[in-house]
Amino acid sequence: MTLTAIKSKTEAVNFVEVVLPVPLKRSFTYAVPQDVATRPELGQRVRVPFGKRRLIGFVTATHTEIPKDLDVDIKKLRPIIEFLDDEPLITPEILRLSEWTADYYASFWGETLKAALPAGMNSENVRPKRRKAVKLLDPALADHSKALTEQQSAILETLTDAGGEMLWIDLLDSANVGASPVNTLVKRRFLDVFVQDILRDPISAEKLPERPAFALTVHQDSALAAITDAIDESEFKAFLLHGVTGSGKTEVYFRAIRHSIAMGRSALMLVPEIALTPVFSRQLRSAFGTTVAILHSGLSQGERFDEWRRIRAGEARVAIGTRSAVFAPLENIGLIIVDEEHDASYRQRESPFYNARDVAVVRANFAGAVAVLGSATPAMESFHNAQNGKYTLLSMPERIGGRNLAAAELVDMREAFRRAGKDVALSAELLEAIGETASRGEQIIVLMNRRGFSQFVLCRTCGETIKCENCDITLTFHRRDGRLSCHYCGFGMPAPRVCPKCESEFLYFVGEGTENIADQLAKKFPALKIERIDRDSITRKGELEQKLRDFAEGRTDMLVGTQMIAKGHDFPNVTLVGVVGVDIGLGLPDLRSAERTFQMITQVAGRSGRGEKPGRVVIQTYHPDHYALKRSMAQDYEGFYGDELKFRENFRYPPFVALASIMVRHRDLSRAKSIANAIRRFLDAANPSKAVRIVGPASASIARLKNEYRMQLILRSESRRELRKVVDIALAEAEARGVEMRYVYVEIDPVSLM
Ligand SMILES: [Zn+2]
Ligand SMILES: [Zn+2]
């Protein structure tokens, strides 16, 4: 056989394997129509028939002939309907990474690939944006038989001034002409009309800030050197960068990214959802110019699509984005940074469940790249990995400028109750501290991590609480709109004047939220300008940024809000942080309650005293002896880590065991129970050695959510391999025996068991 013959034979793709966004573990074979110009490539999106539906899937393998081990009837194969992209959106590397992700998290490849693209990009109507444009042709070849009119001359001049090329509408606008003289010039071959791809740049029109040049601290310098040395080695290495709030992690990230680019490699940085503010985006653009692409949910679908294409085309060598950006199609990646690596937003909370932080480390491993996980309060698992040598620990224990961490004090609310003779939301100590701070012209942040006015409504006559129609959750009262609403499903109703059950008028509004705290503070301090920041008060695009800017520039004296205000922001004039209602988080029956509380307090305390003046933190609690509070007051991460590790060991939680949750969700409680019981039987059958400890099925701690009953099984094992084996065998058996798997949600390494 000649070389040409071999080549043409390998090029003839007659069949493809396609994975589809359906909860099935397999791919599907389709025939390739021979009459279309596009040829299938790995990672390409295709539209295919699936039963009576048409679905968009991804090509994961190509065949010239059907492989012998595939049991398919060629005559029954259906053809691909349409290729959606000229060039595949998914690179071979991302194909492999998404396959690993689906496998590790016991989910489905097609669903993982769908989730790998930024939200909105799965929509088939997102296409490149093209616009009509005009360009000058060589005047020597034009038709000069007639003189040019005034308008025609103006058109040619305008185009010449613009460098010979303009968008059609811009030309009409600038030359102040209609379409007709342009068309005449086209006919006379002075001009040509063509179609131009327009890249929608989300921040092109904005003014970019100057980036000040400054010297690194000793700790920044040695952390950066360790990272850049590792990049130069071109081998996989993972770092945990543990830097206290205000220690200057961002500057280390930026310089490491520049180093990776200078070495001819690309770089990826993941940030929590809340951090990708327009301010931060402008900083990025200022630092990296058009070589950075930014992926986040605030962009329009078109903008996101264009940013993705710029990465895919290699125009953007730095990609920065939230969770799904871990699958950004960068090639030759040298560095992956996960900022605030402990942040819960890296965990996809719907199927396919995955943790972008962990996928990032695996991606770096596959690519021979360097992974940097950064945090002031690392996740327990990450610090454990640093302790046992899986990650290399880099420490930045000091704030820039040698500033001290804020001094913290606890207020025992049991005492406050005794003194006041009634429940008070704001202690005398906190109010006094606010007064003092305000009198010095300094600013205040009050954290209350629950929105609304009152947590729930209780009838004092019959004891009834008013619950959501769809969830096993009490409704929260929002006074401004006079409504009760469910924070889980969005259900709402007007607040009743009498108890819906017994018609008693003695309704009691229990527990404060941000709206209530902001109100009380406004009454106590009428002279202060107070703004509230939570999901209810931020409704328009740009509103959060505006409120933060007003605060940063001193037009507001105090911010009251949920943890939206706890992260990342730098307000040099804030010298007091008050933490109210911290016990809500501590009281949740969840494995990470203490960890999350510690993280939240440390983050918000880090907002205090970032400027020249020393900061102060006042925390109100009914549990002043809790280790999470004591350690966060001292900003003692390692002390907290030690305490929490003991708790995790006692209760057999990660990192001591591998953990999985299997949730059955069904509108019918008896169906939910019978499916969950069936799953338990298959798990037991797959677990004869009892290497996996199985609890349940039992009602989940939120027993009903969004109109579905929730039955939960919890699995633990010292051996991750055993755990996965038992889950895989049991679920495959269950599927084969006709258990309705679409109601079954498997979460490997769950961040929460609620
Ligand atoms: Zn009642
Ligand atoms: Zn609800």
Short mmCIF file of N, CA, C and O in Angstrom, two decimals, residues 655-720:
data_model
loop_
_atom_site.label_atom_id
_atom_site.label_comp_id
_atom_site.label_asym_id
_atom_site.label_seq_id
_atom_site.Cartn_x
_atom_site.Cartn_y
_atom_site.Cartn_z
N PRO A 655 -10.25 14.57 56.26
CA PRO A 655 -9.43 13.74 55.35
C PRO A 655 -9.17 12.32 55.85
O PRO A 655 -8.35 11.63 55.25
N PHE A 656 -9.86 11.88 56.90
CA PHE A 656 -9.58 10.54 57.42
C PHE A 656 -10.28 9.44 56.64
O PHE A 656 -9.88 8.29 56.70
N VAL A 657 -11.36 9.80 55.98
CA VAL A 657 -12.05 8.82 55.14
C VAL A 657 -12.39 9.47 53.81
O VAL A 657 -12.40 10.70 53.68
N ALA A 658 -12.66 8.63 52.81
CA ALA A 658 -13.28 9.12 51.58
C ALA A 658 -14.79 9.06 51.81
O ALA A 658 -15.29 8.12 52.44
N LEU A 659 -15.47 10.10 51.34
CA LEU A 659 -16.89 10.25 51.65
C LEU A 659 -17.69 10.35 50.35
O LEU A 659 -17.22 10.92 49.37
N ALA A 660 -18.88 9.75 50.36
CA ALA A 660 -19.79 9.92 49.22
C ALA A 660 -21.20 10.05 49.75
O ALA A 660 -21.54 9.49 50.80
N SER A 661 -22.01 10.82 49.03
CA SER A 661 -23.41 10.94 49.38
C SER A 661 -24.23 10.50 48.17
O SER A 661 -23.91 10.87 47.04
N ILE A 662 -25.23 9.68 48.42
CA ILE A 662 -26.15 9.32 47.34
C ILE A 662 -27.53 9.82 47.75
O ILE A 662 -28.05 9.44 48.79
N MET A 663 -28.05 10.73 46.94
CA MET A 663 -29.33 11.36 47.27
C MET A 663 -30.36 10.90 46.23
O MET A 663 -30.10 10.95 45.04
N VAL A 664 -31.51 10.45 46.72
CA VAL A 664 -32.61 10.14 45.82
C VAL A 664 -33.63 11.27 45.96
O VAL A 664 -34.05 11.59 47.07
N ARG A 665 -33.98 11.89 44.83
CA ARG A 665 -34.93 13.01 44.88
C ARG A 665 -36.14 12.67 44.02
O ARG A 665 -36.00 12.34 42.85
N HIS A 666 -37.31 12.74 44.64
CA HIS A 666 -38.52 12.38 43.91
C HIS A 666 -39.71 13.13 44.48
O HIS A 666 -39.78 13.36 45.69
N ARG A 667 -40.64 13.50 43.62
CA ARG A 667 -41.83 14.22 44.08
C ARG A 667 -42.72 13.35 44.95
O ARG A 667 -43.52 13.86 45.73
N ASP A 668 -42.60 12.04 44.77
CA ASP A 668 -43.43 11.10 45.52
C ASP A 668 -42.56 10.46 46.60
O ASP A 668 -41.57 9.81 46.30
N LEU A 669 -42.94 10.67 47.86
CA LEU A 669 -42.10 10.20 48.97
C LEU A 669 -41.91 8.68 48.94
O LEU A 669 -40.82 8.17 49.15
N SER A 670 -42.98 7.94 48.63
CA SER A 670 -42.85 6.48 48.68
C SER A 670 -41.93 5.99 47.55
O SER A 670 -41.17 5.04 47.72
N ARG A 671 -41.97 6.67 46.40
CA ARG A 671 -41.05 6.30 45.31
C ARG A 671 -39.61 6.62 45.71
O ARG A 671 -38.70 5.84 45.47
N ALA A 672 -39.43 7.80 46.33
CA ALA A 672 -38.07 8.16 46.78
C ALA A 672 -37.54 7.09 47.73
O ALA A 672 -36.40 6.64 47.62
N LYS A 673 -38.41 6.66 48.65
CA LYS A 673 -37.98 5.65 49.63
C LYS A 673 -37.67 4.32 48.96
O LYS A 673 -36.67 3.67 49.27
N SER A 674 -38.53 3.90 48.03
CA SER A 674 -38.31 2.57 47.46
C SER A 674 -37.06 2.56 46.57
O SER A 674 -36.30 1.58 46.57
N ILE A 675 -36.80 3.67 45.85
CA ILE A 675 -35.56 3.72 45.05
C ILE A 675 -34.35 3.70 45.99
O ILE A 675 -33.38 2.97 45.76
N ALA A 676 -34.42 4.49 47.07
CA ALA A 676 -33.29 4.54 48.01
C ALA A 676 -33.05 3.18 48.66
O ALA A 676 -31.90 2.76 48.83
N ASN A 677 -34.13 2.48 49.01
CA ASN A 677 -33.97 1.14 49.59
C ASN A 677 -33.33 0.18 48.60
O ASN A 677 -32.49 -0.64 48.97
N ALA A 678 -33.73 0.30 47.33
CA ALA A 678 -33.15 -0.57 46.30
C ALA A 678 -31.65 -0.29 46.18
O ALA A 678 -30.83 -1.21 46.13
N ILE A 679 -31.28 1.00 46.18
CA ILE A 679 -29.87 1.36 46.07
C ILE A 679 -29.09 0.77 47.26
O ILE A 679 -28.01 0.22 47.10
N ARG A 680 -29.69 0.83 48.45
CA ARG A 680 -29.03 0.28 49.63
C ARG A 680 -28.77 -1.23 49.44
O ARG A 680 -27.70 -1.73 49.77
N ARG A 681 -29.75 -1.95 48.89
CA ARG A 681 -29.56 -3.40 48.68
C ARG A 681 -28.42 -3.66 47.69
O ARG A 681 -27.59 -4.54 47.92
N PHE A 682 -28.37 -2.87 46.61
CA PHE A 682 -27.28 -3.07 45.64
C PHE A 682 -25.92 -2.69 46.25
O PHE A 682 -24.91 -3.33 45.97
N LEU A 683 -25.91 -1.66 47.10
CA LEU A 683 -24.66 -1.29 47.77
C LEU A 683 -24.19 -2.42 48.69
O LEU A 683 -23.02 -2.79 48.69
N ASP A 684 -25.12 -2.99 49.47
CA ASP A 684 -24.75 -4.07 50.38
C ASP A 684 -24.21 -5.28 49.62
O ASP A 684 -23.22 -5.88 50.02
N ALA A 685 -24.86 -5.57 48.49
CA ALA A 685 -24.42 -6.71 47.70
C ALA A 685 -23.01 -6.49 47.15
O ALA A 685 -22.23 -7.43 46.99
N ALA A 686 -22.70 -5.22 46.86
CA ALA A 686 -21.39 -4.91 46.28
C ALA A 686 -20.31 -4.75 47.36
O ALA A 686 -19.15 -4.51 47.05
N ASN A 687 -20.71 -4.87 48.64
CA ASN A 687 -19.82 -4.52 49.74
C ASN A 687 -19.71 -5.68 50.74
O ASN A 687 -19.91 -5.49 51.94
N PRO A 688 -19.41 -6.91 50.24
CA PRO A 688 -19.44 -8.06 51.14
C PRO A 688 -18.41 -7.96 52.26
O PRO A 688 -18.64 -8.44 53.36
N SER A 689 -17.26 -7.30 51.99
CA SER A 689 -16.21 -7.23 53.02
C SER A 689 -16.49 -6.12 54.03
O SER A 689 -15.76 -5.97 54.99
N LYS A 690 -17.53 -5.34 53.79
CA LYS A 690 -17.89 -4.22 54.66
C LYS A 690 -16.76 -3.20 54.80
O LYS A 690 -16.60 -2.56 55.85
N ALA A 691 -15.96 -3.04 53.73
CA ALA A 691 -14.90 -2.03 53.74
C ALA A 691 -15.49 -0.63 53.66
O ALA A 691 -14.83 0.35 53.99
N VAL A 692 -16.74 -0.56 53.23
CA VAL A 692 -17.42 0.73 53.15
C VAL A 692 -18.53 0.75 54.19
O VAL A 692 -19.32 -0.20 54.28
N ARG A 693 -18.55 1.82 55.00
CA ARG A 693 -19.62 1.96 55.99
C ARG A 693 -20.77 2.74 55.36
O ARG A 693 -20.56 3.85 54.86
N ILE A 694 -21.95 2.16 55.40
CA ILE A 694 -23.09 2.78 54.73
C ILE A 694 -24.14 3.16 55.77
O ILE A 694 -24.51 2.34 56.61
N VAL A 695 -24.60 4.41 55.73
CA VAL A 695 -25.65 4.87 56.64
C VAL A 695 -26.85 5.28 55.80
O VAL A 695 -26.69 5.99 54.80
N GLY A 696 -28.04 4.85 56.18
CA GLY A 696 -29.25 5.27 55.47
C GLY A 696 -29.83 4.13 54.64
O GLY A 696 -29.33 3.00 54.73
N PRO A 697 -30.86 4.41 53.89
CA PRO A 697 -31.38 5.75 53.60
C PRO A 697 -32.17 6.36 54.77
O PRO A 697 -32.86 5.66 55.48
N ALA A 698 -32.00 7.68 54.90
CA ALA A 698 -32.77 8.45 55.88
C ALA A 698 -33.13 9.78 55.21
O ALA A 698 -32.50 10.16 54.23
N SER A 699 -34.14 10.44 55.75
CA SER A 699 -34.49 11.76 55.22
C SER A 699 -33.29 12.69 55.34
O SER A 699 -32.65 12.73 56.38
N ALA A 700 -32.98 13.42 54.29
CA ALA A 700 -31.89 14.39 54.34
C ALA A 700 -32.24 15.48 55.33
O ALA A 700 -33.40 15.64 55.70
N SER A 701 -31.23 16.28 55.76
CA SER A 701 -31.55 17.27 56.79
C SER A 701 -32.51 18.33 56.26
O SER A 701 -33.26 18.90 57.01
N ILE A 702 -32.51 18.58 54.97
CA ILE A 702 -33.64 19.29 54.36
C ILE A 702 -34.44 18.21 53.64
O ILE A 702 -34.05 17.73 52.58
N ALA A 703 -35.53 17.80 54.26
CA ALA A 703 -36.20 16.57 53.83
C ALA A 703 -36.95 16.76 52.51
O ALA A 703 -37.18 15.81 51.78
N ARG A 704 -37.34 18.01 52.23
CA ARG A 704 -38.05 18.25 50.98
C ARG A 704 -37.55 19.58 50.44
O ARG A 704 -37.44 20.57 51.17
N LEU A 705 -37.20 19.60 49.17
CA LEU A 705 -36.64 20.80 48.56
C LEU A 705 -37.16 20.91 47.13
O LEU A 705 -37.13 19.95 46.37
N LYS A 706 -37.63 22.11 46.78
CA LYS A 706 -38.14 22.36 45.43
C LYS A 706 -39.11 21.26 45.00
O LYS A 706 -39.00 20.71 43.90
N ASN A 707 -40.02 20.94 45.91
CA ASN A 707 -41.06 19.97 45.60
C ASN A 707 -40.59 18.53 45.47
O ASN A 707 -41.32 17.69 44.96
N GLU A 708 -39.37 18.25 45.88
CA GLU A 708 -38.90 16.87 45.83
C GLU A 708 -38.52 16.38 47.23
O GLU A 708 -37.87 17.10 47.98
N TYR A 709 -38.94 15.16 47.55
CA TYR A 709 -38.49 14.53 48.80
C TYR A 709 -37.08 14.05 48.61
O TYR A 709 -36.69 13.65 47.51
N ARG A 710 -36.30 14.07 49.68
CA ARG A 710 -34.88 13.73 49.57
C ARG A 710 -34.50 12.64 50.57
O ARG A 710 -34.55 12.86 51.77
N MET A 711 -34.14 11.49 50.05
CA MET A 711 -33.66 10.39 50.87
C MET A 711 -32.16 10.24 50.61
O MET A 711 -31.73 10.24 49.46
N GLN A 712 -31.41 10.11 51.71
CA GLN A 712 -29.96 10.17 51.55
C GLN A 712 -29.27 8.93 52.12
O GLN A 712 -29.67 8.40 53.16
N LEU A 713 -28.23 8.48 51.41
CA LEU A 713 -27.32 7.45 51.92
C LEU A 713 -25.94 8.08 52.03
O LEU A 713 -25.53 8.83 51.13
N ILE A 714 -25.24 7.81 53.14
CA ILE A 714 -23.89 8.35 53.29
C ILE A 714 -22.91 7.19 53.38
O ILE A 714 -23.13 6.23 54.12
N LEU A 715 -21.84 7.27 52.57
CA LEU A 715 -20.87 6.19 52.49
C LEU A 715 -19.50 6.72 52.91
O LEU A 715 -19.11 7.82 52.52
N ARG A 716 -18.79 5.92 53.70
CA ARG A 716 -17.44 6.29 54.11
C ARG A 716 -16.54 5.08 54.01
O ARG A 716 -16.97 3.97 54.29
N SER A 717 -15.29 5.34 53.67
CA SER A 717 -14.32 4.25 53.71
C SER A 717 -12.91 4.80 53.85
O SER A 717 -12.63 5.90 53.35
N GLU A 718 -12.07 4.05 54.53
CA GLU A 718 -10.66 4.45 54.60
C GLU A 718 -10.02 4.33 53.22
O GLU A 718 -9.05 4.99 52.93
N SER A 719 -10.58 3.46 52.40
CA SER A 719 -10.02 3.24 51.07
C SER A 719 -10.91 3.87 50.01
O SER A 719 -12.04 3.44 49.78
N ARG A 720 -10.36 4.91 49.35
CA ARG A 720 -11.10 5.57 48.29
C ARG A 720 -11.42 4.58 47.17
O ARG A 720 -12.49 4.60 46.58
#
